[in-house]
Backbone as JSON, one array per atom type, in Angstrom:
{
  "sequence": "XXXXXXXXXXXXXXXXXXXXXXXXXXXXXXXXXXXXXXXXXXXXXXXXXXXXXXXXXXXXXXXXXXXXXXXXXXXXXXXXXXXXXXXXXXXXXXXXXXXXXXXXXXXXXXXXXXXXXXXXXXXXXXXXXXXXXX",
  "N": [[0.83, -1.18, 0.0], [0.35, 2.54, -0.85], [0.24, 4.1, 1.14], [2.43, 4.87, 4.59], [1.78, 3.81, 7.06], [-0.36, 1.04, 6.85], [-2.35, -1.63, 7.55], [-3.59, -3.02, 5.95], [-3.02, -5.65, 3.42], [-2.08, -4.93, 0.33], [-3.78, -5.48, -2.64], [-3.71, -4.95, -5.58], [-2.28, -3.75, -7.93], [-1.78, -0.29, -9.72], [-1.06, 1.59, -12.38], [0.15, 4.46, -13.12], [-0.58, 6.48, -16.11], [2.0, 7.78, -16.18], [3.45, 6.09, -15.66], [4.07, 5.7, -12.24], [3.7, 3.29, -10.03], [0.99, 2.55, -7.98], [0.29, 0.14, -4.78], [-2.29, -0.58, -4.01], [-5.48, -2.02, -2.57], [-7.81, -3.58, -3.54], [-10.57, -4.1, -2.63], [-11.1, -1.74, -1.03], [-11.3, 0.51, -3.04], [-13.32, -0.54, -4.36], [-15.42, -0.26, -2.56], [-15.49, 2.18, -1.79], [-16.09, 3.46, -4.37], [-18.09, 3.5, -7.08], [-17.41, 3.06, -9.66], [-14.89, 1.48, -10.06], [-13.99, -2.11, -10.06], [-15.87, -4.72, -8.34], [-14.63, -5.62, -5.74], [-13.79, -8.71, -5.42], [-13.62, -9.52, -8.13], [-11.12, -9.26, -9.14], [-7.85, -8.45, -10.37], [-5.67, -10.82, -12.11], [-2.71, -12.33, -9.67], [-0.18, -10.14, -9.18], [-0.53, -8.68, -11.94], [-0.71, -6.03, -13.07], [-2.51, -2.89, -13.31], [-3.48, -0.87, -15.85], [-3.64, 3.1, -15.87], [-5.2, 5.37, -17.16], [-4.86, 8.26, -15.86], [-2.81, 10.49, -14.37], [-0.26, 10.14, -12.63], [-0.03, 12.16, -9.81], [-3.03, 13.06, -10.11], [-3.78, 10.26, -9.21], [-3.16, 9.63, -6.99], [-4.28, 11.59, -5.34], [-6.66, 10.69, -5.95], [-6.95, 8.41, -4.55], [-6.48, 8.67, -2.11], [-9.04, 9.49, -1.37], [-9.9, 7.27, -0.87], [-9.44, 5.8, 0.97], [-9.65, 4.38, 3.92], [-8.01, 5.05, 6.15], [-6.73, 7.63, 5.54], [-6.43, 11.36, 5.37], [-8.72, 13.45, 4.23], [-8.1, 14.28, 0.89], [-6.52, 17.73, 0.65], [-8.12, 20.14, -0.93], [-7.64, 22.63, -1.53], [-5.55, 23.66, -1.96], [-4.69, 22.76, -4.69], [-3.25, 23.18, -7.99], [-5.61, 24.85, -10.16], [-5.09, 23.15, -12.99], [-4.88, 20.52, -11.83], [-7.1, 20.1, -10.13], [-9.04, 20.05, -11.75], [-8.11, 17.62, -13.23], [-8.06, 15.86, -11.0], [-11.18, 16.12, -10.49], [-12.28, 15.54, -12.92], [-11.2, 12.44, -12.92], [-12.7, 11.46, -10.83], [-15.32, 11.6, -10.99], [-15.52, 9.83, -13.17], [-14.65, 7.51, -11.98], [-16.7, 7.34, -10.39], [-16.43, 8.25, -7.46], [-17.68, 9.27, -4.82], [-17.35, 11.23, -2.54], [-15.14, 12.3, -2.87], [-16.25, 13.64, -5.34], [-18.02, 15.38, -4.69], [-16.7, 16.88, -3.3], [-14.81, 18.3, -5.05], [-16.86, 19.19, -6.73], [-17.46, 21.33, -4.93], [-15.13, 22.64, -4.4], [-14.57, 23.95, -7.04], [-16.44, 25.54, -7.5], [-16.3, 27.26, -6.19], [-13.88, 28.63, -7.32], [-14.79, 29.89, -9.87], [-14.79, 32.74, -9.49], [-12.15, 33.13, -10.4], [-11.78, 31.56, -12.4], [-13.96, 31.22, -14.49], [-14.07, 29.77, -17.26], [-12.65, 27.12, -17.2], [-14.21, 26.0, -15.22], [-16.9, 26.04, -15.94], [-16.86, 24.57, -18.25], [-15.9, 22.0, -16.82], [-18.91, 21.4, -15.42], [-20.42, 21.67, -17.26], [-19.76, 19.6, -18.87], [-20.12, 17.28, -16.72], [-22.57, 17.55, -15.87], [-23.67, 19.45, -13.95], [-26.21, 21.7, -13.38], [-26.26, 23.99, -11.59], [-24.0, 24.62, -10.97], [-23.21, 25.83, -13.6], [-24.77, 27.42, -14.03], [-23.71, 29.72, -11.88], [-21.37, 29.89, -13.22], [-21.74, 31.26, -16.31], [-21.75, 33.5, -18.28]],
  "CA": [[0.0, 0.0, 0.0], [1.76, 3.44, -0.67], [0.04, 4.56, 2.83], [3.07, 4.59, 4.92], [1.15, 3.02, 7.74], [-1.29, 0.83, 6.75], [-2.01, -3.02, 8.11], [-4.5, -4.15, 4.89], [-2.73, -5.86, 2.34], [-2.28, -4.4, -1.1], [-3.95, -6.77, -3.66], [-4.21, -4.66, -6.45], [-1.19, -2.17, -8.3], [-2.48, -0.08, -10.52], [0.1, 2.09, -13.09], [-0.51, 5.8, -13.7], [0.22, 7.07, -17.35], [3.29, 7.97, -15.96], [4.66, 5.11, -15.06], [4.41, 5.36, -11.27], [2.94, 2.05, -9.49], [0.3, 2.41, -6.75], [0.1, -0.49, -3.95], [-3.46, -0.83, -3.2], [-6.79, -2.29, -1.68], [-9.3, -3.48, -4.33], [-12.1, -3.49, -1.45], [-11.06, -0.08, -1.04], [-12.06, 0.56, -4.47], [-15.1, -1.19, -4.59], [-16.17, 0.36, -1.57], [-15.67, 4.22, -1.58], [-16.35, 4.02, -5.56], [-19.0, 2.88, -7.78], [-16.99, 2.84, -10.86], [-14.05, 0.65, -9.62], [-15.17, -3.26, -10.42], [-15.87, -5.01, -7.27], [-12.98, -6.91, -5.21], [-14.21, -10.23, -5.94], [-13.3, -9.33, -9.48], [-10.05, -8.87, -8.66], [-7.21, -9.25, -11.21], [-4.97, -11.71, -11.76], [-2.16, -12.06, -9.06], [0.81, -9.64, -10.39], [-1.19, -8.17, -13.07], [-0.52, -4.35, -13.45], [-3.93, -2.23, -14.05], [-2.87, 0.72, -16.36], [-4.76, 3.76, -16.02], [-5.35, 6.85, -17.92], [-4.28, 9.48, -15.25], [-1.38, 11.02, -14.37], [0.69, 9.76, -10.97], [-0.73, 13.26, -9.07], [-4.28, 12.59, -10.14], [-4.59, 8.7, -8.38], [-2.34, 9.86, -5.78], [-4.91, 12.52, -4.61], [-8.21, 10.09, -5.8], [-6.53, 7.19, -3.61], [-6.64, 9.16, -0.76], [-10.51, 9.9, -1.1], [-10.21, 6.03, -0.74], [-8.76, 4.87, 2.14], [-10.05, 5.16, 5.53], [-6.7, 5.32, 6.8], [-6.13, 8.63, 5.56], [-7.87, 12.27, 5.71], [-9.05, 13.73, 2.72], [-6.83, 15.44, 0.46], [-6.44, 19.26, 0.84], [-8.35, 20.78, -2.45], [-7.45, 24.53, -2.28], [-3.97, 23.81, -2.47], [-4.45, 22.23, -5.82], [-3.59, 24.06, -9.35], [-6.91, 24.31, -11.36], [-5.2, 22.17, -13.67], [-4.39, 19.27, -11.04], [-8.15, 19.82, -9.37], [-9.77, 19.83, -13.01], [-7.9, 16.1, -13.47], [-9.27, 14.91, -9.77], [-12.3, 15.89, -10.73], [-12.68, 13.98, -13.75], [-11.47, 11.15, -12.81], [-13.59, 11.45, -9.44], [-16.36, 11.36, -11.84], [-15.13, 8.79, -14.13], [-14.62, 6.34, -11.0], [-17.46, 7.28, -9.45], [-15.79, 8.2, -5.69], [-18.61, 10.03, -4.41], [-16.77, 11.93, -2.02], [-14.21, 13.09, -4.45], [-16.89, 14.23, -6.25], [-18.46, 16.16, -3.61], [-15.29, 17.91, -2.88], [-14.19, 18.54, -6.56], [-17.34, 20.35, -7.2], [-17.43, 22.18, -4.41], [-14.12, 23.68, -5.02], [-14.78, 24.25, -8.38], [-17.67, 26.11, -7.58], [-15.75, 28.7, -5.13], [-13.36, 29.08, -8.06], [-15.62, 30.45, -10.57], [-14.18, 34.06, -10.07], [-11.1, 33.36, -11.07], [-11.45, 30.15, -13.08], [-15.34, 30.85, -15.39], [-13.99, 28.69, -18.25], [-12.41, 25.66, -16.25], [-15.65, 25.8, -14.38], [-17.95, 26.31, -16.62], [-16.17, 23.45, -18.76], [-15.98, 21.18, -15.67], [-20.02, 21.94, -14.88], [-20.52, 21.35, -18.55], [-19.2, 17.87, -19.06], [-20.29, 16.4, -15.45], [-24.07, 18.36, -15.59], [-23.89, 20.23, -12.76], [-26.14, 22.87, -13.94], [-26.56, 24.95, -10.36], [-22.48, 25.5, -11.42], [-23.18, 26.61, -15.12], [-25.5, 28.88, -13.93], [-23.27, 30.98, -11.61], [-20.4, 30.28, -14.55], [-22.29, 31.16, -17.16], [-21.44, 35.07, -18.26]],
  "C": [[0.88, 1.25, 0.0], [0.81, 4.52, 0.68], [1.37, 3.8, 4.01], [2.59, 3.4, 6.32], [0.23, 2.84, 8.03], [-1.39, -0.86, 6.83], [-3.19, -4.27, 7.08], [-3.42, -4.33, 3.71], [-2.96, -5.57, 1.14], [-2.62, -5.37, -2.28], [-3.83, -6.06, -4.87], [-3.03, -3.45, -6.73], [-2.12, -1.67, -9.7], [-1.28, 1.11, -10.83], [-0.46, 3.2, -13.87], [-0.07, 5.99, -15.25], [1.75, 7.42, -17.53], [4.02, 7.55, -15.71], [4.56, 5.05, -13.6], [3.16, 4.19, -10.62], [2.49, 2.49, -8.22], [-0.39, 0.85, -6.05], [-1.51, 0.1, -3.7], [-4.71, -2.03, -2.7], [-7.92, -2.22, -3.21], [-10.93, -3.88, -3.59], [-12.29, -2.13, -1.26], [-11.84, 0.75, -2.04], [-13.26, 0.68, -4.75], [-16.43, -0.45, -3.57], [-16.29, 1.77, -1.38], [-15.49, 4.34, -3.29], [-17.76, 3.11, -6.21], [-18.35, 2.52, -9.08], [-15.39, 1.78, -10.97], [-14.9, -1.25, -9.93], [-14.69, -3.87, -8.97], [-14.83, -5.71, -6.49], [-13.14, -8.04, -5.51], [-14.19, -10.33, -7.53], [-11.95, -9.04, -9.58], [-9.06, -9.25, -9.7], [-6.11, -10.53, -10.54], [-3.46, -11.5, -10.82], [-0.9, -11.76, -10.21], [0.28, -9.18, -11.92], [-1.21, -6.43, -12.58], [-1.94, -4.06, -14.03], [-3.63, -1.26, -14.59], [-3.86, 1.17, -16.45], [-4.49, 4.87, -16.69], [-5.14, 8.05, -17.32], [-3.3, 9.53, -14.81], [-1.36, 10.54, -12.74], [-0.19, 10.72, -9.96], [-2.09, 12.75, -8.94], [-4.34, 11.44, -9.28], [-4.15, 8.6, -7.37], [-3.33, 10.16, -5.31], [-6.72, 11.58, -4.75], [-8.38, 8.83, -5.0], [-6.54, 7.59, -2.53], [-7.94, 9.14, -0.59], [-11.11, 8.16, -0.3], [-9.97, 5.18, -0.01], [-8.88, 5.42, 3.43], [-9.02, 5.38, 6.32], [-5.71, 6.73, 6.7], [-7.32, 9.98, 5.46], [-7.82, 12.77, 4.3], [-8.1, 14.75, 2.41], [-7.45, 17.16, 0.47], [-6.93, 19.85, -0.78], [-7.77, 22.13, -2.9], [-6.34, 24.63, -2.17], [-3.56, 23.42, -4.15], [-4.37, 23.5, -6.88], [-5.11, 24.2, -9.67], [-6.43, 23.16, -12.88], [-5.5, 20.39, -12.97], [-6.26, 19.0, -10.64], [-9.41, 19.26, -10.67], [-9.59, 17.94, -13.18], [-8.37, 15.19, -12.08], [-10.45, 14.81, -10.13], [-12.78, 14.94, -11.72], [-12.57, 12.71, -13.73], [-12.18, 10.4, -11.39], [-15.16, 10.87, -10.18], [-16.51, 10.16, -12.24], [-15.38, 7.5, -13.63], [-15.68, 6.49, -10.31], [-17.44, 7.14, -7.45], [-16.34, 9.52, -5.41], [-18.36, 11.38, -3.41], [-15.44, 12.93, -2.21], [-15.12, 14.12, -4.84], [-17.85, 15.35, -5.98], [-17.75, 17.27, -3.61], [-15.05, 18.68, -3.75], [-15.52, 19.63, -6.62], [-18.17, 21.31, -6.01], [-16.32, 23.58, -4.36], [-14.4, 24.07, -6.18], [-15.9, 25.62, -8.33], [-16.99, 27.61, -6.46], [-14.71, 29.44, -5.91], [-13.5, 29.69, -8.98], [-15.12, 31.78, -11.11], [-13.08, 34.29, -11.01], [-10.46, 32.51, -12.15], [-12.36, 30.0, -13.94], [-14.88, 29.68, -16.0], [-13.81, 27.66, -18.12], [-13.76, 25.46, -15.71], [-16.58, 25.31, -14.71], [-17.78, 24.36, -17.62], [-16.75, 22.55, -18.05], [-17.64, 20.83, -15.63], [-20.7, 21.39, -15.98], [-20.76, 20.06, -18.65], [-19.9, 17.03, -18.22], [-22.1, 17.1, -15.44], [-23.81, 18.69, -14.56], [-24.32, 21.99, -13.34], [-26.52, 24.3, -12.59], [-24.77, 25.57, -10.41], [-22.77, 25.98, -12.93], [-24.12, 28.07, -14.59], [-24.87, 30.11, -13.33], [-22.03, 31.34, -12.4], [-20.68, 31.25, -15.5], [-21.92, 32.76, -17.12], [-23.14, 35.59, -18.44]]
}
């Protein structure tokens, strides 16, 4: 698990775009996402899952996912970095991610319309297009 101290066994690596390998918990998964496939689906032992986001991104959506840690800090994020949580908060369906994501998003507005609006766009959230919206 790349939680420095954590006492559930990592069944499941999964390999950002970037090459870096995350140790994890496919109960974890299954359980604080909807879009994750259930643990009892589990791949094969030593099987690499490659994913489509960047190292940062599954870093910060692996946290949303493990009760062993506190939720990541959003308003430290770029708008590019919080834009790629969000989508793939979405994507995976990690409800509490997704919470978060467009709540920040939504306090960023002033200084971010087009990311926003974008964001708000894509995911329907039209109570954010509306205060985007010029």
């Amino acid at each position: 698990c790349y939680v420095i101290v954590c006492d559930i066994p990592a069944d499941l690596t999964l390999e950002s775009i970037d090459g870096k390998l995350f140790h994890t918990h496919s109960a974890n998964l299954s359980t604080f996402s909807d879009g994750f496939p259930p643990a009892t689906i589990a791949p094969l032992q030593g099987e690499v899952v490659k994913m489509s986001e960047t190292a940062d991104v599954l870093e910060i959506l692996l946290h949303f996912m493990h009760p062993d840690r506190e939720q990541p800090n959003l308003r430290i994020l770029s708008i590019e970095l919080l834009a790629g949580v969000a989508e793939a908060a979405e994507k995976y369906m990690v409800h509490s991610a997704r919470q978060a994501c467009s709540l920040k998003m939504q306090s960023l507005v002033g200084y971010h319309p087009l990311e926003v609006l974008q964001y708000a766009t894509k995911f329907n959230y039209p109570e954010i297009c509306d205060v985007a919206a010029p």
